[in-house]
Short mmCIF file of C-alpha atoms and ligand atoms in Angstrom, two decimals:
data_model
loop_
_atom_site.label_atom_id
_atom_site.label_comp_id
_atom_site.label_asym_id
_atom_site.label_seq_id
_atom_site.Cartn_x
_atom_site.Cartn_y
_atom_site.Cartn_z
CA UNK A 1 -92.04 -34.44 -8.29
CA UNK A 2 -92.81 -33.49 -4.68
CA UNK A 3 -96.33 -32.10 -4.41
CA UNK A 4 -96.66 -29.32 -1.84
CA UNK A 5 -99.85 -27.52 -0.84
CA UNK A 6 -99.32 -24.16 0.88
CA UNK A 7 -102.31 -22.87 2.86
CA UNK A 8 -102.38 -19.05 2.81
CA UNK A 9 -100.89 -16.46 0.46
CA UNK A 10 -99.44 -14.19 3.16
CA UNK A 11 -95.75 -13.32 2.93
CA UNK A 12 -94.77 -16.53 4.75
CA UNK A 13 -96.77 -18.79 2.43
CA UNK A 14 -95.66 -16.98 -0.72
CA UNK A 15 -92.05 -16.97 0.47
CA UNK A 16 -92.02 -20.72 1.19
CA UNK A 17 -93.81 -21.42 -2.11
CA UNK A 18 -91.27 -19.33 -4.06
CA UNK A 19 -88.40 -21.37 -2.62
CA UNK A 20 -90.16 -24.70 -3.18
CA UNK A 21 -91.20 -23.88 -6.74
CA UNK A 22 -87.61 -22.77 -7.36
CA UNK A 23 -86.41 -26.14 -6.06
CA UNK A 24 -88.60 -27.96 -8.58
CA UNK A 25 -91.56 -28.93 -6.37
CA UNK A 26 -95.10 -28.99 -7.71
CA UNK A 27 -96.54 -26.13 -5.60
CA UNK A 28 -100.15 -25.06 -5.13
CA UNK A 29 -100.95 -22.11 -2.87
CA UNK A 30 -104.55 -21.90 -1.68
CA UNK A 31 -105.74 -18.55 -0.32
CA UNK A 32 -109.14 -18.03 1.32
CA UNK A 33 -109.58 -14.37 0.37
CA UNK A 34 -109.84 -12.87 -3.09
CA UNK A 35 -106.40 -11.30 -2.96
CA UNK A 36 -102.87 -12.20 -2.00
CA UNK A 37 -100.58 -10.75 0.68
CA UNK A 38 -102.64 -11.37 3.84
CA UNK A 39 -101.81 -8.54 6.26
CA UNK A 40 -99.65 -7.01 3.53
CA UNK A 41 -102.54 -5.88 1.41
CA UNK A 42 -103.57 -2.80 -0.51
CA UNK A 43 -106.59 -0.52 -0.86
CA UNK A 44 -107.36 2.19 -3.39
CA UNK A 45 -109.57 5.10 -2.36
CA UNK A 46 -110.30 8.17 -4.51
CA UNK A 47 -107.13 7.64 -6.55
CA UNK A 48 -105.04 7.19 -3.39
CA UNK A 49 -103.18 3.89 -2.91
CA UNK A 50 -102.65 2.55 0.61
CA UNK A 51 -100.74 -0.33 2.09
CA UNK A 52 -103.08 -1.79 4.71
CA UNK A 53 -100.41 -3.41 6.90
CA UNK A 54 -96.63 -3.20 6.80
CA UNK A 55 -95.29 0.22 5.84
CA UNK A 56 -91.62 -0.13 6.74
CA UNK A 57 -89.41 -2.53 4.85
CA UNK A 58 -86.20 -3.56 6.56
CA UNK A 59 -83.61 -6.26 5.81
CA UNK A 60 -84.34 -6.41 2.05
CA UNK A 61 -81.80 -9.23 1.69
CA UNK A 62 -84.44 -11.62 3.07
CA UNK A 63 -86.61 -10.86 0.03
CA UNK A 64 -83.64 -10.96 -2.37
CA UNK A 65 -82.62 -14.41 -1.03
CA UNK A 66 -86.18 -15.71 -1.37
CA UNK A 67 -86.47 -14.56 -4.99
CA UNK A 68 -82.98 -15.82 -5.81
CA UNK A 69 -84.14 -19.32 -4.82
CA UNK A 70 -86.44 -19.11 -7.85
CA UNK A 71 -83.70 -17.56 -10.01
CA UNK A 72 -85.28 -14.11 -9.91
CA UNK A 73 -83.17 -11.02 -9.19
CA UNK A 74 -84.82 -8.56 -6.84
CA UNK A 75 -83.45 -5.57 -8.74
CA UNK A 76 -85.08 -6.85 -11.97
CA UNK A 77 -88.59 -6.92 -10.50
CA UNK A 78 -88.78 -4.30 -7.76
CA UNK A 79 -87.36 -0.83 -7.28
CA UNK A 80 -86.49 -0.26 -3.63
CA UNK A 81 -86.38 3.41 -2.67
CA UNK A 82 -84.27 4.34 0.38
CA UNK A 83 -86.17 6.16 3.13
CA UNK A 84 -84.22 8.86 4.99
CA UNK A 85 -84.57 9.89 7.74
CA UNK A 86 -85.61 6.42 8.88
CA UNK A 87 -88.07 8.07 11.23
CA UNK A 88 -88.91 11.50 12.66
CA UNK A 89 -89.91 11.38 16.35
CA UNK A 90 -91.76 14.20 18.09
CA UNK A 91 -92.78 14.93 21.67
CA UNK A 92 -95.35 17.07 23.46
CA UNK A 93 -92.78 19.71 24.39
CA UNK A 94 -92.19 20.43 20.68
CA UNK A 95 -88.84 18.66 20.52
CA UNK A 96 -88.03 16.35 17.63
CA UNK A 97 -85.32 13.87 16.71
CA UNK A 98 -84.54 11.97 13.54
CA UNK A 99 -82.84 8.61 13.11
CA UNK A 100 -80.71 8.00 10.04
CA UNK A 101 -78.76 5.12 8.55
CA UNK A 102 -75.73 7.37 9.14
CA UNK A 103 -74.85 6.29 12.70
CA UNK A 104 -72.94 9.50 13.45
CA UNK A 105 -75.80 11.68 12.33
CA UNK A 106 -78.20 9.88 14.67
CA UNK A 107 -75.62 9.93 17.48
CA UNK A 108 -75.42 13.73 17.10
CA UNK A 109 -79.23 13.89 17.39
CA UNK A 110 -79.12 11.87 20.64
CA UNK A 111 -76.31 14.05 21.97
CA UNK A 112 -78.54 17.12 21.51
CA UNK A 113 -80.97 15.59 23.99
CA UNK A 114 -78.50 14.36 26.59
CA UNK A 115 -74.75 14.64 27.08
CA UNK A 116 -73.21 11.21 26.48
CA UNK A 117 -76.32 9.81 24.76
CA UNK A 118 -74.57 9.85 21.38
CA UNK A 119 -71.96 7.42 22.70
CA UNK A 120 -74.73 5.29 24.26
CA UNK A 121 -76.38 5.10 20.82
CA UNK A 122 -73.11 3.95 19.23
CA UNK A 123 -72.70 1.30 21.95
CA UNK A 124 -76.30 0.18 21.53
CA UNK A 125 -75.68 -0.39 17.82
CA UNK A 126 -72.40 -2.22 18.51
CA UNK A 127 -74.18 -4.44 21.02
CA UNK A 128 -77.00 -4.95 18.49
CA UNK A 129 -74.48 -6.08 15.90
CA UNK A 130 -73.08 -8.72 18.28
CA UNK A 131 -76.60 -9.99 18.97
CA UNK A 132 -77.45 -9.97 15.27
CA UNK A 133 -74.28 -11.74 14.13
CA UNK A 134 -75.06 -14.55 16.54
CA UNK A 135 -78.82 -14.79 16.12
CA UNK A 136 -79.21 -14.59 12.31
CA UNK A 137 -77.32 -17.79 11.45
CA UNK A 138 -77.89 -19.72 14.68
CA UNK A 139 -81.46 -18.87 15.63
CA UNK A 140 -83.45 -16.81 13.13
CA UNK A 141 -82.54 -18.96 10.10
CA UNK A 142 -82.90 -22.36 11.81
CA UNK A 143 -85.81 -24.30 13.30
CA UNK A 144 -86.42 -23.14 16.87
CA UNK A 145 -84.32 -24.91 19.45
CA UNK A 146 -83.06 -24.29 22.95
CA UNK A 147 -80.09 -22.20 24.05
CA UNK A 148 -78.23 -25.51 24.09
CA UNK A 149 -79.05 -26.11 20.41
CA UNK A 150 -77.73 -22.65 19.58
CA UNK A 151 -74.54 -23.37 21.52
CA UNK A 152 -74.19 -26.69 19.67
CA UNK A 153 -74.63 -24.97 16.29
CA UNK A 154 -72.10 -22.29 17.20
CA UNK A 155 -69.64 -24.77 18.69
CA UNK A 156 -69.26 -22.74 21.88
CA UNK A 157 -71.34 -21.67 24.89
CA UNK A 158 -73.61 -18.67 24.35
CA UNK A 159 -72.86 -15.57 26.42
CA UNK A 160 -76.24 -14.36 27.82
CA UNK A 161 -74.93 -10.78 27.58
CA UNK A 162 -75.00 -11.18 23.80
CA UNK A 163 -78.63 -12.33 23.75
CA UNK A 164 -79.79 -9.93 26.49
CA UNK A 165 -82.95 -11.89 27.19
CA UNK A 166 -82.36 -11.69 30.96
CA UNK A 167 -83.17 -7.95 30.98
CA UNK A 168 -86.20 -6.18 29.58
CA UNK A 169 -86.12 -3.59 26.84
CA UNK A 170 -87.31 -0.97 29.37
CA UNK A 171 -84.38 -1.82 31.64
CA UNK A 172 -81.93 -1.38 28.78
CA UNK A 173 -83.54 1.98 27.97
CA UNK A 174 -83.24 3.05 31.64
CA UNK A 175 -79.60 1.98 31.85
CA UNK A 176 -78.58 3.74 28.68
CA UNK A 177 -80.52 7.00 28.86
CA UNK A 178 -81.66 9.43 31.57
CA UNK A 179 -83.82 11.52 29.23
CA UNK A 180 -87.35 10.03 29.26
CA UNK A 181 -87.79 10.90 25.57
CA UNK A 182 -84.82 8.77 24.54
CA UNK A 183 -86.08 5.97 26.74
CA UNK A 184 -89.45 6.12 24.95
CA UNK A 185 -87.75 6.02 21.58
CA UNK A 186 -85.89 2.80 22.45
CA UNK A 187 -88.91 1.24 24.17
CA UNK A 188 -90.99 1.70 21.04
CA UNK A 189 -89.09 -1.10 19.31
CA UNK A 190 -90.98 -3.61 21.52
CA UNK A 191 -94.06 -2.83 19.44
CA UNK A 192 -92.25 -4.21 16.35
CA UNK A 193 -92.80 -7.59 18.02
CA UNK A 194 -96.24 -6.70 19.40
CA UNK A 195 -94.95 -6.56 22.97
CA UNK A 196 -94.91 -4.39 26.09
CA UNK A 197 -91.37 -2.98 26.56
CA UNK A 198 -91.55 -3.61 30.32
CA UNK A 199 -91.87 -7.34 29.57
CA UNK A 200 -90.14 -7.65 26.20
CA UNK A 201 -86.66 -9.19 26.22
CA UNK A 202 -83.78 -6.78 25.80
CA UNK A 203 -82.89 -8.80 22.69
CA UNK A 204 -85.25 -6.48 20.79
CA UNK A 205 -82.69 -3.69 21.21
CA UNK A 206 -81.13 -5.33 18.14
CA UNK A 207 -83.80 -3.65 15.96
CA UNK A 208 -82.20 -0.18 15.79
CA UNK A 209 -79.03 -1.93 14.62
CA UNK A 210 -80.88 -3.72 11.81
CA UNK A 211 -82.55 -0.48 10.69
CA UNK A 212 -79.24 1.39 10.71
CA UNK A 213 -77.20 -1.37 9.07
CA UNK A 214 -79.69 -2.59 6.46
CA UNK A 215 -81.72 0.59 5.94
CA UNK A 216 -85.38 1.50 5.68
CA UNK A 217 -86.90 0.97 2.25
CA UNK A 218 -90.07 1.56 0.30
CA UNK A 219 -90.84 -0.53 -2.79
CA UNK A 220 -91.96 1.82 -5.57
CA UNK A 221 -95.71 1.26 -5.94
CA UNK A 222 -96.12 0.22 -2.30
CA UNK A 223 -95.34 -2.65 0.07
CA UNK A 224 -97.96 -4.84 -1.60
CA UNK A 225 -95.59 -5.12 -4.56
CA UNK A 226 -93.63 -7.58 -2.40
CA UNK A 227 -96.53 -10.05 -2.52
CA UNK A 228 -96.95 -9.47 -6.26
CA UNK A 229 -93.32 -10.20 -7.12
CA UNK A 230 -93.37 -13.35 -5.00
CA UNK A 231 -96.50 -14.56 -6.77
CA UNK A 232 -94.92 -13.85 -10.16
CA UNK A 233 -91.81 -15.85 -9.15
CA UNK A 234 -93.95 -18.83 -8.08
CA UNK A 235 -95.85 -18.78 -11.37
CA UNK A 236 -92.64 -18.35 -13.37
CA UNK A 237 -91.38 -21.61 -11.83
CA UNK A 238 -94.61 -23.46 -12.64
CA UNK A 239 -96.42 -23.08 -9.30
CA UNK A 240 -100.06 -22.09 -8.94
CA UNK A 241 -101.70 -19.53 -6.63
CA UNK A 242 -105.46 -20.00 -6.19
CA UNK A 243 -107.40 -17.21 -4.51
CA UNK A 244 -110.93 -17.64 -3.15
CA UNK A 245 -109.84 -21.14 -2.09
CA UNK A 246 -110.37 -21.69 1.65
CA UNK A 247 -108.74 -24.76 3.21
CA UNK A 248 -111.19 -26.55 5.48
CA UNK A 249 -109.24 -29.55 6.69
CA UNK A 250 -105.77 -31.06 6.55
CA UNK A 251 -105.99 -34.83 6.03
CA UNK A 252 -103.60 -36.93 8.10
CA UNK A 253 -102.87 -40.64 7.53
CA UNK A 254 -100.54 -42.72 9.68
CA UNK A 255 -99.45 -39.54 11.43
CA UNK A 256 -98.46 -37.69 8.24
CA UNK A 257 -100.20 -34.86 6.35
CA UNK A 258 -101.38 -36.25 3.01
CA UNK A 259 -103.66 -33.59 1.57
CA UNK A 260 -105.87 -30.56 1.99
CA UNK A 261 -109.62 -30.36 1.60
CA UNK A 262 -111.04 -27.04 0.43
CA UNK A 263 -114.36 -25.49 1.42
CA UNK A 264 -115.80 -26.24 -2.06
CA UNK A 265 -115.02 -29.95 -1.56
CA UNK A 266 -111.91 -30.07 -3.76
CA UNK A 267 -109.24 -32.41 -2.41
CA UNK A 268 -105.56 -31.68 -3.09
CA UNK A 269 -103.25 -34.62 -2.40
CA UNK A 270 -99.82 -33.63 -1.12
CA UNK A 271 -96.47 -35.06 -0.09
CA UNK A 272 -96.08 -32.08 2.26
CA UNK A 273 -98.33 -29.30 3.55
CA UNK A 274 -97.06 -25.85 4.53
CA UNK A 275 -99.39 -23.81 6.71
CA UNK A 276 -99.21 -20.02 6.51
CA UNK A 277 -102.37 -19.45 8.57
CA UNK A 278 -102.26 -18.36 12.20
CA UNK A 279 -101.08 -21.27 14.38
CA UNK A 280 -104.29 -21.14 16.45
CA UNK A 281 -106.38 -21.60 13.28
CA UNK A 282 -104.15 -24.45 12.11
CA UNK A 283 -104.30 -26.39 15.37
CA UNK A 284 -107.86 -25.46 16.37
CA UNK A 285 -109.68 -25.74 13.02
CA UNK A 286 -107.70 -27.31 10.20
CA UNK A 287 -106.44 -30.14 12.42
CA UNK A 288 -107.57 -31.73 15.66
CA UNK A 289 -104.54 -30.89 17.74
CA UNK A 290 -105.87 -29.86 21.16
CA UNK A 291 -102.47 -29.89 22.87
CA UNK A 292 -100.89 -27.49 20.38
CA UNK A 293 -104.09 -25.40 20.23
CA UNK A 294 -103.98 -25.03 24.03
CA UNK A 295 -100.30 -24.06 24.01
CA UNK A 296 -100.95 -21.31 21.47
CA UNK A 297 -104.04 -20.09 23.34
CA UNK A 298 -102.19 -19.88 26.65
CA UNK A 299 -99.30 -17.77 25.31
CA UNK A 300 -99.68 -13.97 25.59
CA UNK A 301 -101.10 -12.54 22.36
CA UNK A 302 -99.43 -9.70 20.55
CA UNK A 303 -100.82 -6.23 20.28
CA UNK A 304 -103.27 -5.37 17.51
CA UNK A 305 -103.52 -2.08 15.66
CA UNK A 306 -106.13 0.54 14.84
CA UNK A 307 -105.57 1.89 11.34
CA UNK A 308 -106.93 4.92 9.51
CA UNK A 309 -106.14 5.35 5.83
CA UNK A 310 -106.67 9.00 5.01
CA UNK A 311 -106.86 10.41 1.49
CA UNK A 312 -105.48 13.93 2.04
CA UNK A 313 -105.72 17.04 -0.08
CA UNK A 314 -102.40 18.91 -0.52
CA UNK A 315 -98.96 18.40 0.89
CA UNK A 316 -97.86 18.75 4.53
CA UNK A 317 -94.68 20.68 5.21
CA UNK A 318 -92.30 18.97 7.63
CA UNK A 319 -93.82 15.51 7.27
CA UNK A 320 -91.29 12.71 6.80
CA UNK A 321 -92.10 9.28 5.35
CA UNK A 322 -92.24 7.68 8.84
CA UNK A 323 -93.40 9.89 11.71
CA UNK A 324 -94.07 9.21 15.39
CA UNK A 325 -95.65 11.45 17.99
CA UNK A 326 -95.07 10.12 21.50
CA UNK A 327 -97.67 10.42 24.28
CA UNK A 328 -96.95 12.11 27.59
CA UNK A 329 -97.29 8.83 29.44
CA UNK A 330 -96.13 5.81 27.45
CA UNK A 331 -96.66 3.45 30.43
CA UNK A 332 -100.35 4.39 30.52
CA UNK A 333 -100.67 3.43 26.85
CA UNK A 334 -99.20 -0.04 27.43
CA UNK A 335 -101.42 -0.51 30.50
CA UNK A 336 -104.45 0.29 28.28
CA UNK A 337 -103.31 -2.10 25.58
CA UNK A 338 -102.17 -5.07 27.69
CA UNK A 339 -103.34 -4.87 31.33
CA UNK A 340 -106.77 -3.27 31.36
CA UNK A 341 -107.73 -3.52 27.66
CA UNK A 342 -109.32 -0.34 26.33
CA UNK A 343 -108.64 2.01 23.43
CA UNK A 344 -105.72 4.14 24.64
CA UNK A 345 -106.69 7.76 25.32
CA UNK A 346 -103.30 9.22 24.42
CA UNK A 347 -101.51 6.66 22.24
CA UNK A 348 -98.28 7.10 20.32
CA UNK A 349 -99.36 8.05 16.81
CA UNK A 350 -97.51 6.57 13.84
CA UNK A 351 -98.12 8.30 10.52
CA UNK A 352 -96.69 6.91 7.30
CA UNK A 353 -96.65 9.36 4.42
CA UNK A 354 -95.23 7.36 1.50
CA UNK A 355 -95.73 10.29 -0.93
CA UNK A 356 -92.62 11.77 0.71
CA UNK A 357 -90.64 9.07 -1.14
CA UNK A 358 -93.00 7.74 -3.82
CA UNK A 359 -95.43 10.28 -5.32
CA UNK A 360 -97.16 7.48 -7.29
CA UNK A 361 -99.23 6.52 -4.23
CA UNK A 362 -101.40 9.69 -4.36
CA UNK A 363 -102.85 12.02 -7.01
CA UNK A 364 -100.40 14.81 -7.94
CA UNK A 365 -99.93 17.23 -5.04
CA UNK A 366 -101.84 15.08 -2.53
CA UNK A 367 -100.91 12.57 0.19
CA UNK A 368 -102.06 9.12 1.34
CA UNK A 369 -101.67 8.87 5.11
CA UNK A 370 -101.52 5.55 6.91
CA UNK A 371 -102.12 6.20 10.60
CA UNK A 372 -101.55 3.39 13.09
CA UNK A 373 -101.91 3.28 16.86
CA UNK A 374 -101.42 0.30 19.18
CA UNK A 375 -104.73 -1.26 20.13
CA UNK A 376 -105.91 -4.10 22.36
CA UNK A 377 -107.22 -7.14 20.54
CA UNK A 378 -110.83 -7.55 19.46
CA UNK A 379 -112.61 -9.56 22.13
CA UNK A 380 -111.40 -7.86 25.29
CA UNK A 381 -112.56 -4.67 23.50
CA UNK A 382 -115.63 -4.77 21.22
CA UNK A 383 -114.13 -2.99 18.24
CA UNK A 384 -117.32 -3.31 16.16
CA UNK A 385 -118.89 -0.94 18.67
CA UNK A 386 -115.85 1.20 19.48
CA UNK A 387 -114.41 1.75 15.98
CA UNK A 388 -116.29 4.83 14.84
CA UNK A 389 -115.89 6.75 18.10
CA UNK A 390 -112.18 5.96 18.22
CA UNK A 391 -111.77 7.15 14.64
CA UNK A 392 -113.08 10.57 15.71
CA UNK A 393 -110.77 10.51 18.73
CA UNK A 394 -107.70 9.83 16.57
CA UNK A 395 -108.73 12.53 14.07
CA UNK A 396 -109.00 14.92 17.05
CA UNK A 397 -105.49 13.88 18.07
CA UNK A 398 -104.16 14.55 14.56
CA UNK A 399 -105.79 17.98 14.58
CA UNK A 400 -104.31 18.67 18.02
CA UNK A 401 -100.89 17.83 16.57
CA UNK A 402 -101.41 20.68 14.13
CA UNK A 403 -101.93 18.49 11.05
CA UNK A 404 -105.34 19.90 10.10
CA UNK A 405 -106.50 16.39 9.25
CA UNK A 406 -110.24 17.12 9.10
CA UNK A 407 -109.80 20.27 7.02
CA UNK A 408 -107.96 18.42 4.24
CA UNK A 409 -109.61 15.02 4.42
CA UNK A 410 -111.13 13.72 1.16
CA UNK A 411 -111.98 10.17 2.27
CA UNK A 412 -111.20 7.73 5.05
CA UNK A 413 -110.95 3.96 5.41
CA UNK A 414 -110.84 2.39 8.87
CA UNK A 415 -109.36 -0.97 9.91
CA UNK A 416 -110.06 -1.99 13.49
CA UNK A 417 -108.68 -5.13 15.19
CA UNK A 418 -112.07 -6.74 14.41
CA UNK A 419 -111.55 -6.02 10.69
CA UNK A 420 -108.04 -7.45 10.86
CA UNK A 421 -109.40 -10.63 12.40
CA UNK A 422 -112.12 -10.94 9.75
CA UNK A 423 -109.84 -10.15 6.81
CA UNK A 424 -106.73 -12.16 7.71
CA UNK A 425 -107.86 -14.77 10.24
CA UNK A 426 -105.54 -13.40 12.95
CA UNK A 427 -107.31 -14.11 16.28
CA UNK A 428 -108.47 -10.81 17.80
CA UNK A 429 -106.47 -9.06 15.07
CA UNK A 430 -103.18 -9.83 16.86
CA UNK A 431 -100.56 -8.54 14.41
CA UNK A 432 -97.68 -10.81 15.40
CA UNK A 433 -99.35 -13.98 16.76
CA UNK A 434 -98.07 -14.58 20.27
CA UNK A 435 -96.19 -11.68 21.82
CA UNK A 436 -92.48 -11.71 22.51
CA UNK A 437 -92.76 -11.27 26.28
CA UNK A 438 -90.54 -12.86 28.92
CA UNK A 439 -86.97 -14.17 28.64
CA UNK A 440 -87.94 -17.50 27.05
CA UNK A 441 -90.66 -16.23 24.68
CA UNK A 442 -88.53 -16.58 21.55
CA UNK A 443 -87.99 -20.28 22.30
CA UNK A 444 -91.66 -20.98 22.96
CA UNK A 445 -93.17 -19.93 19.64
CA UNK A 446 -94.86 -22.67 17.60
CA UNK A 447 -92.30 -24.74 15.71
CA UNK A 448 -91.87 -24.74 11.94
CA UNK A 449 -91.93 -28.54 11.96
CA UNK A 450 -95.34 -29.40 13.36
CA UNK A 451 -95.34 -31.82 16.29
CA UNK A 452 -98.98 -32.68 15.42
CA UNK A 453 -98.29 -34.43 12.09
CA UNK A 454 -95.29 -35.39 10.01
CA UNK A 455 -94.82 -33.58 6.71
CA UNK A 456 -96.70 -30.54 8.03
CA UNK A 457 -94.71 -27.32 8.36
CA UNK A 458 -95.44 -23.78 9.56
CA UNK A 459 -94.35 -20.68 7.61
CA UNK A 460 -96.06 -17.79 9.39
CA UNK A 461 -95.45 -14.81 11.62
CA UNK A 462 -97.33 -16.68 14.35
CA UNK A 463 -94.56 -19.32 14.46
CA UNK A 464 -90.77 -19.20 14.75
CA UNK A 465 -88.91 -16.86 14.30
CA UNK A 466 -91.74 -14.28 14.57
CA UNK A 467 -93.70 -11.53 12.86
CA UNK A 468 -92.69 -8.69 10.58
CA UNK A 469 -92.00 -9.19 6.89
CA UNK A 470 -88.27 -10.11 7.13
CA UNK A 471 -88.78 -12.67 9.91
CA UNK A 472 -91.82 -14.13 8.17
CA UNK A 473 -89.69 -14.59 5.04
CA UNK A 474 -87.17 -16.43 7.23
CA UNK A 475 -90.04 -18.56 8.55
CA UNK A 476 -90.80 -19.45 4.91
CA UNK A 477 -87.13 -20.28 4.34
CA UNK A 478 -86.96 -22.61 7.34
CA UNK A 479 -90.21 -24.37 6.38
CA UNK A 480 -89.11 -24.81 2.76
CA UNK A 481 -85.76 -26.26 3.86
CA UNK A 482 -87.54 -28.73 6.14
CA UNK A 483 -89.80 -29.83 3.26
CA UNK A 484 -86.78 -30.39 1.01
CA UNK A 485 -84.94 -32.23 3.79
CA UNK A 486 -87.86 -34.62 4.31
CA UNK A 487 -89.28 -34.95 0.79
CA UNK A 488 -86.64 -33.66 -1.58
C1 FAD B 1 -101.32 -2.72 10.72
C2 FAD B 1 -100.08 -3.54 10.52
C3 FAD B 1 -98.84 -2.92 10.43
C4 FAD B 1 -97.67 -3.68 10.25
N1 FAD B 1 -96.47 -3.03 10.07
C5 FAD B 1 -95.37 -3.76 9.71
C6 FAD B 1 -94.19 -3.11 9.24
O1 FAD B 1 -94.12 -1.88 9.14
N2 FAD B 1 -93.11 -3.87 8.89
C7 FAD B 1 -93.16 -5.24 8.93
O2 FAD B 1 -92.17 -5.89 8.57
N3 FAD B 1 -94.29 -5.88 9.34
C8 FAD B 1 -95.39 -5.18 9.73
N4 FAD B 1 -96.55 -5.82 10.07
C9 FAD B 1 -96.54 -7.28 10.26
C10 FAD B 1 -96.60 -8.06 8.97
O3 FAD B 1 -97.63 -7.57 8.16
C11 FAD B 1 -96.89 -9.51 9.28
O4 FAD B 1 -95.96 -10.03 10.23
C12 FAD B 1 -96.82 -10.38 8.04
O5 FAD B 1 -97.40 -9.76 6.91
C13 FAD B 1 -97.55 -11.69 8.36
O6 FAD B 1 -97.46 -12.55 7.28
P1 FAD B 1 -97.94 -14.05 7.38
O7 FAD B 1 -97.50 -14.67 6.11
O8 FAD B 1 -97.47 -14.68 8.63
O9 FAD B 1 -99.51 -14.07 7.57
P2 FAD B 1 -100.77 -13.29 7.02
O10 FAD B 1 -100.40 -12.03 6.37
O11 FAD B 1 -101.70 -13.23 8.17
O12 FAD B 1 -101.37 -14.27 5.90
C14 FAD B 1 -102.10 -15.42 6.17
C15 FAD B 1 -102.96 -15.71 4.99
O13 FAD B 1 -103.66 -16.94 5.21
C16 FAD B 1 -104.97 -16.80 4.68
N5 FAD B 1 -105.82 -17.81 5.30
C17 FAD B 1 -106.29 -17.85 6.58
N6 FAD B 1 -107.03 -18.96 6.77
C18 FAD B 1 -107.04 -19.64 5.58
C19 FAD B 1 -107.62 -20.87 5.16
N7 FAD B 1 -108.36 -21.62 5.99
N8 FAD B 1 -107.43 -21.27 3.88
C20 FAD B 1 -106.68 -20.53 3.02
N9 FAD B 1 -106.10 -19.35 3.38
C21 FAD B 1 -106.27 -18.92 4.65
C22 FAD B 1 -105.34 -15.38 5.04
O14 FAD B 1 -106.43 -14.92 4.23
C23 FAD B 1 -104.04 -14.65 4.74
O15 FAD B 1 -103.97 -14.22 3.41
C24 FAD B 1 -97.75 -5.10 10.21
C25 FAD B 1 -98.98 -5.72 10.29
C26 FAD B 1 -100.14 -4.96 10.43
C27 FAD B 1 -101.48 -5.65 10.48
#
């Protein structure tokens, strides 16, 4: 029986472990913290339940496929509630627009803002579908390669107009829309990959297509349920998940990973090791791999986030599940986050109000708000010092938006980029590892098959194909398939 040690119980580690346990491997997951899920975690405050990280679930088939590999049916273990509208966007001038899985309904919303914008939306989605149909089987589900590898897999040359990496997301927004509000809306999707839209490849314009085609979902009970059902599937297939078990060192013999040493001195022998920790931690601490550590350190890091979890009294009229308020000057926000790191004065505010879909996350009649703004990483900004002041600033912003946050606030929990770093090991609290910036960024992410040691594989949002729950699950799929190819 192939023995596999998985380091980290984030979505990527749990996803890979589910597939490997399902394939009959002897799987042990070791997790440094006391809980599972990594960035996808949960907090309870005054009877209010909060997801601490991801709040939007897209592409649920990635989870269904992962569970199916362990003979578990998604619908038997998790109730996915559809979220409509997908998101409600608002601007300073009082205007608002909603996106829906119904393409025509969203197109009509765009048309209200600008004549012809509805048709541009339809074309954007059609273009997104072409990009998606090519990239899912040939790039996102396979170990990272070059454009040439993709062409080889597809059997024909790749048309760069399908990938759209030669233009930036901002350029696509400018070409499609004249109205600055619609441009902002499209540019926002760069932040799903932790990037600046002025430098992010236009490929990211595929995201509105994936949201429209595959929907926005909320697991009843919260996003953390995803980690729980994965853990249950691993255990059902005989695997083990150990929490409070920090990996200290990966042992390598004759160029191959042979085991993992834990902080308490325990040694776990392995035929293969899957690393779910951030690539910089893997190459800088768990292994001596200076070349790979340098490559990761030199790549641009993704954005971090400043989070407030607010236990709110009462219900808010006109609050959707996902809400965005755009700033007057979006460029200034990205300059604050990436160029001259400082807490943004007027950031886009994202507010997730899951009680709109799932009342179980708050006491009857109340709400649990998850408020997230883009933030520079800890390091360039000292978030230990800046956190409290910025919390007051964001509460002021919420009040200025007419939400009466302070008046109804029962309790608050804050997560700064420094907290994210401490709690999940993400350097500086970078949410998505290295940022997807520049035309070749997608090809330069750390590989799932480690070049530093044989039989060592990466299943993490900091490696290929990238961050966000669905892509991290694909990272777990690729890593598991590589293990089975080499050791199965
Ligand atoms: C605020 C926020 C909002 C987000 N919003 C969304 C969203 O709406 N939708 C979406 O799809 N994604 C979202 N994301 C991104 C998503 O959460 C991540 O891409 C994904 O959860 C990363 O999973 P992972 O498995 O790569 O790593 P992680 O979640 O970082 O897990 C790594 C695990 O490894 C453990 N570990 C570290 N070092 C060791 C060691 N030495 N030994 C043992 N264990 C170790 C850590 O404790 C951690 O549990 C968000 C993230 C954040 C922080």
